[in-house]
CSV table of C-alpha atoms in Angstrom, one decimal:
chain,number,residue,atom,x,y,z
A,1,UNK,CA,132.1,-23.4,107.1
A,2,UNK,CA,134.1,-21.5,104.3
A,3,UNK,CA,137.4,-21.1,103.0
A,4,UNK,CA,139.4,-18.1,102.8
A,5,UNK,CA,138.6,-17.6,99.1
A,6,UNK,CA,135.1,-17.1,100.2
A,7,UNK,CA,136.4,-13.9,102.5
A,8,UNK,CA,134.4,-10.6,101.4
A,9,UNK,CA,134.9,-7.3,103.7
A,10,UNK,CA,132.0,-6.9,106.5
A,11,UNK,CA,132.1,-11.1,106.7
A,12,UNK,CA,132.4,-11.9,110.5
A,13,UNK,CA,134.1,-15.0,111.2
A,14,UNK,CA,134.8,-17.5,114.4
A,15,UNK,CA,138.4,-17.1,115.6
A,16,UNK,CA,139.2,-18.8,118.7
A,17,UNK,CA,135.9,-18.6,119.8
A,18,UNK,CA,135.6,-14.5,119.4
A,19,UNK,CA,133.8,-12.8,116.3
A,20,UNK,CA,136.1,-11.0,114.1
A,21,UNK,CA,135.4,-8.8,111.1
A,22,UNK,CA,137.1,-8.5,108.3
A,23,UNK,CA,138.2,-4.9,107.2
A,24,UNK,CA,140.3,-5.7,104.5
A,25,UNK,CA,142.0,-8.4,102.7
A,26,UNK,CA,144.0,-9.4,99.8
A,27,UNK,CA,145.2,-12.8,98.3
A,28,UNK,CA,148.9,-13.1,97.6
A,29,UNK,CA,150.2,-15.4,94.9
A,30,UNK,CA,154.5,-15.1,95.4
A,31,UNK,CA,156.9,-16.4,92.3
A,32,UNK,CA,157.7,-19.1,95.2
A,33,UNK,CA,155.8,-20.8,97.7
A,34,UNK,CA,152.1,-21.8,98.6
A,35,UNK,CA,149.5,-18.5,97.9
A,36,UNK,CA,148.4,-16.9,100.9
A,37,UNK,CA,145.6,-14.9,101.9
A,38,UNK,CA,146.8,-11.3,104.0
A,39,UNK,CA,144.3,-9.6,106.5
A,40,UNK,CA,143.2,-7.1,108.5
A,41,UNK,CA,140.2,-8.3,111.0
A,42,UNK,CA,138.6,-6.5,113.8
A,43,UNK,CA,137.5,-8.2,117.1
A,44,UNK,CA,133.5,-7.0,117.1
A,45,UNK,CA,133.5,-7.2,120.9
A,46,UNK,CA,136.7,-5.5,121.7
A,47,UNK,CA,137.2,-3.4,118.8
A,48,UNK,CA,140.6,-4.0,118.5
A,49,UNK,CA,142.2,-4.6,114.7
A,50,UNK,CA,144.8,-7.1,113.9
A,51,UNK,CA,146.8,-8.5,110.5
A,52,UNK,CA,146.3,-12.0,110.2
A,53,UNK,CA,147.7,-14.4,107.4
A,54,UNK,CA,146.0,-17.4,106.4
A,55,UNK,CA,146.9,-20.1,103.9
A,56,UNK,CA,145.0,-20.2,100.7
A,57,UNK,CA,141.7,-22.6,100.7
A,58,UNK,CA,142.0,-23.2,104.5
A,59,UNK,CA,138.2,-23.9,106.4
A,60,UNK,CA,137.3,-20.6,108.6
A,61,UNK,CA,134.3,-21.1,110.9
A,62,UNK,CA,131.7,-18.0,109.7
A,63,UNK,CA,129.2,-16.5,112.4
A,64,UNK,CA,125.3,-16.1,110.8
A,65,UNK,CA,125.1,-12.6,111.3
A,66,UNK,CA,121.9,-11.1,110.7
A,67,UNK,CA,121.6,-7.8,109.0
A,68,UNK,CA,118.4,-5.6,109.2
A,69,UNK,CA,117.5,-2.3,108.1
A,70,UNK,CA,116.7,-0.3,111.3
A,71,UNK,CA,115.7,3.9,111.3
A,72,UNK,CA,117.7,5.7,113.6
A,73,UNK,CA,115.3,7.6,116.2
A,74,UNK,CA,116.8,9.5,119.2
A,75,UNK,CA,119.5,9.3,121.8
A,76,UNK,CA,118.4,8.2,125.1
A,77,UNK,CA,120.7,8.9,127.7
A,78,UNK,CA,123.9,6.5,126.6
A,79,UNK,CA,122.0,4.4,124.4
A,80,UNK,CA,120.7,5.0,121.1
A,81,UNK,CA,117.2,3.8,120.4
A,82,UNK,CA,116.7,2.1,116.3
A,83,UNK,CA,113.3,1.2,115.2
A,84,UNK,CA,112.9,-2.2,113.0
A,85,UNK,CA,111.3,-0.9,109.8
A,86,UNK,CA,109.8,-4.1,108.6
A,87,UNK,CA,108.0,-5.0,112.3
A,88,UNK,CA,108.3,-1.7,114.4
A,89,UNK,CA,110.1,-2.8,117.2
A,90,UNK,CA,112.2,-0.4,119.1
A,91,UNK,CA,115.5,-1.8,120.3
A,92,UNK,CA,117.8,0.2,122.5
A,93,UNK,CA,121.6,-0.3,121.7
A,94,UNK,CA,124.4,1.2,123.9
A,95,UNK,CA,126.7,4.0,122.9
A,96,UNK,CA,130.2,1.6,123.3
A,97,UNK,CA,128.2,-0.8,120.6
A,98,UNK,CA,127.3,1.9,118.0
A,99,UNK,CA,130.7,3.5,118.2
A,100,UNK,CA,131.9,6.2,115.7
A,101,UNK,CA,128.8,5.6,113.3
A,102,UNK,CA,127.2,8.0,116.2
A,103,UNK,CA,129.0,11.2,114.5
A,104,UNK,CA,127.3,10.7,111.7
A,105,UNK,CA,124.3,9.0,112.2
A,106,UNK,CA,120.9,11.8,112.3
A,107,UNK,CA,117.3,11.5,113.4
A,108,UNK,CA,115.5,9.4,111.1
A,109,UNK,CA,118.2,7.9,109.1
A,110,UNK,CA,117.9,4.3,107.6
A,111,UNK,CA,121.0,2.1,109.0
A,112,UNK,CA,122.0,-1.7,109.0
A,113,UNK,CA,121.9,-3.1,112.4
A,114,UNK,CA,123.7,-6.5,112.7
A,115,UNK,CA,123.0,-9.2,115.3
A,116,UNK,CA,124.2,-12.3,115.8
A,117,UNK,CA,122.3,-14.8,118.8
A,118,UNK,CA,120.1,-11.7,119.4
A,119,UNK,CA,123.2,-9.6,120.3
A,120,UNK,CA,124.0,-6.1,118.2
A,121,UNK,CA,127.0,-6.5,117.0
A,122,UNK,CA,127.6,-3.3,115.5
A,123,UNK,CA,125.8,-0.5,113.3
A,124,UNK,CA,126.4,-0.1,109.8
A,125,UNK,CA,125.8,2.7,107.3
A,126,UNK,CA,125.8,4.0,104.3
A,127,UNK,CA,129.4,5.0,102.3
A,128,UNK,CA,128.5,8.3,102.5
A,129,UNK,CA,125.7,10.5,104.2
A,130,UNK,CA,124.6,14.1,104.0
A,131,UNK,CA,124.8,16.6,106.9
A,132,UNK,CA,124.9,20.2,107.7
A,133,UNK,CA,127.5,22.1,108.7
A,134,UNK,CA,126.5,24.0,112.2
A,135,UNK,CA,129.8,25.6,113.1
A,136,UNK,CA,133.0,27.1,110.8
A,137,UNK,CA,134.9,30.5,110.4
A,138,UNK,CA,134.0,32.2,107.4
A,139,UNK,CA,135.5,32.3,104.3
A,140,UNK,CA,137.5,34.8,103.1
A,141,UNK,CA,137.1,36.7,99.2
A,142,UNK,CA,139.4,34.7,97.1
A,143,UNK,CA,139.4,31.9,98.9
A,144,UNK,CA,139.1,28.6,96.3
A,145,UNK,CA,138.4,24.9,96.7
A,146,UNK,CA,142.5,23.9,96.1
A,147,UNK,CA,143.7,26.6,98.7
A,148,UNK,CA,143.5,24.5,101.7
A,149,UNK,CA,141.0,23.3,104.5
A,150,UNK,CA,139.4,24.6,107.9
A,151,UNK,CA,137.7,22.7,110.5
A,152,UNK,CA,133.6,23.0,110.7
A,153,UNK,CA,131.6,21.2,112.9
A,154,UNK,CA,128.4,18.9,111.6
A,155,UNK,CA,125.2,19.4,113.2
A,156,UNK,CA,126.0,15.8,114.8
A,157,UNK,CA,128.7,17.7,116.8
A,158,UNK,CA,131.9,15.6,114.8
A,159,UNK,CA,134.2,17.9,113.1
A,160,UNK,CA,135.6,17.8,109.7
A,161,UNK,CA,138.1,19.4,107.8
A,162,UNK,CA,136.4,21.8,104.7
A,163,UNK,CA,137.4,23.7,101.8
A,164,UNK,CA,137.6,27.6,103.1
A,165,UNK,CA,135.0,28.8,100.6
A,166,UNK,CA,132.2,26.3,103.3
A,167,UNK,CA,129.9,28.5,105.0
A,168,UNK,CA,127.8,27.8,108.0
A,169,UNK,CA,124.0,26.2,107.2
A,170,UNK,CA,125.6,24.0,103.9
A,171,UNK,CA,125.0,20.5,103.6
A,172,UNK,CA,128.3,18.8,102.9
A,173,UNK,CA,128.5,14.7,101.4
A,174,UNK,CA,131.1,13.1,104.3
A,175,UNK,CA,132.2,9.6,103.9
A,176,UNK,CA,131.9,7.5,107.1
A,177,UNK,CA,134.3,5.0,106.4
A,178,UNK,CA,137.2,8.1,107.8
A,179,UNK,CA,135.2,10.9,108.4
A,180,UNK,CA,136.3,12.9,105.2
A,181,UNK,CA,134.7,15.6,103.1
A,182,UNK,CA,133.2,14.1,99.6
A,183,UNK,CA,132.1,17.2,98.3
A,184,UNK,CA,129.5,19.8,98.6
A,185,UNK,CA,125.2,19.0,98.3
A,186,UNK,CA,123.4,21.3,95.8
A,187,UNK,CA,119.9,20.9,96.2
């Protein structure tokens, strides 16, 4: 048990018997009236995101989630297959489970893989990763990094929107939390 000063984002709590992650939160202190504690958590199973407000210092039943660092392998069929690196074991986990980490996720990457009862609950990775960009119009002369965007798509097949001066084959820093471009990777 905890209370809700002990949230953190990423903790996964016990509501009504579902598992719920928290995305955000923020404790609220008004000129009037007990403090409360604002929000936003994420049914693990479902997906689906709600705002919730608890009082301040009130118990909230916490799931033991177990976090692991996995390597990313290959895509088999629907399901994704992750390799432990401390023990080796391959684990297969479905495409609905891994969700949008899949358009940024490449062979050989090192993820977070979170279980709880020997069920994945859901893949985590890094803020940012690197890919290439397979696919964009080209750039015209003049064309500067506060002129505007075009779309180019990542070798993972996601597409992302790019400053025009982007050229096919450049590896490109994209933040996974919204699928944004953080800026350009010069080797």
């Amino acid at each position: 048990m905890a209370t809700t000063n002990d949230l953190k984002n990423g903790m996964v709590m016990v509501i009504e018997g579902q598992l719920w992650q928290v995305v955000e939160f923020q404790h609220v202190k008004p000129g009037k009236g007990p403090a409360f504690v604002r929000t936003k958590i994420k049914n693990v199973l479902s997906g689906k995101i709600v705002d919730r407000t608890f009082n301040a210092g009130v118990k909230i039943e916490t799931a033991t989630v177990d976090r692991r660092d996995y390597t990313y392998l290959y895509q088999d069929g629907n399901d994704y297959v992750f390799m432990d690196t401390s023990t080796y074991e391959q684990i297969n986990i479905p495409g609905e489970v891994v969700g949008d980490a899949r358009n940024f996720m490449i062979e050989n990457q090192d993820v977070i893989v979170s279980m709880h009862d020997g069920n994945v609950l859901f893949i985590e990775l890094p803020a940012t990763v690197v890919l290439t960009i397979a696919h964009t119009e080209p750039g015209l002369q003049g064309d500067r990094s506060n002129a505007g965007t075009k779309p180019a798509t990542l070798e993972t097949g996601y597409e992302i929107q790019v400053p025009l001066f982007m050229e096919e084959g450049t590896r490109v820093k994209v933040d996974t939390r919204d699928g944004s471009y953080s800026g350009r990777v010069t080797d």
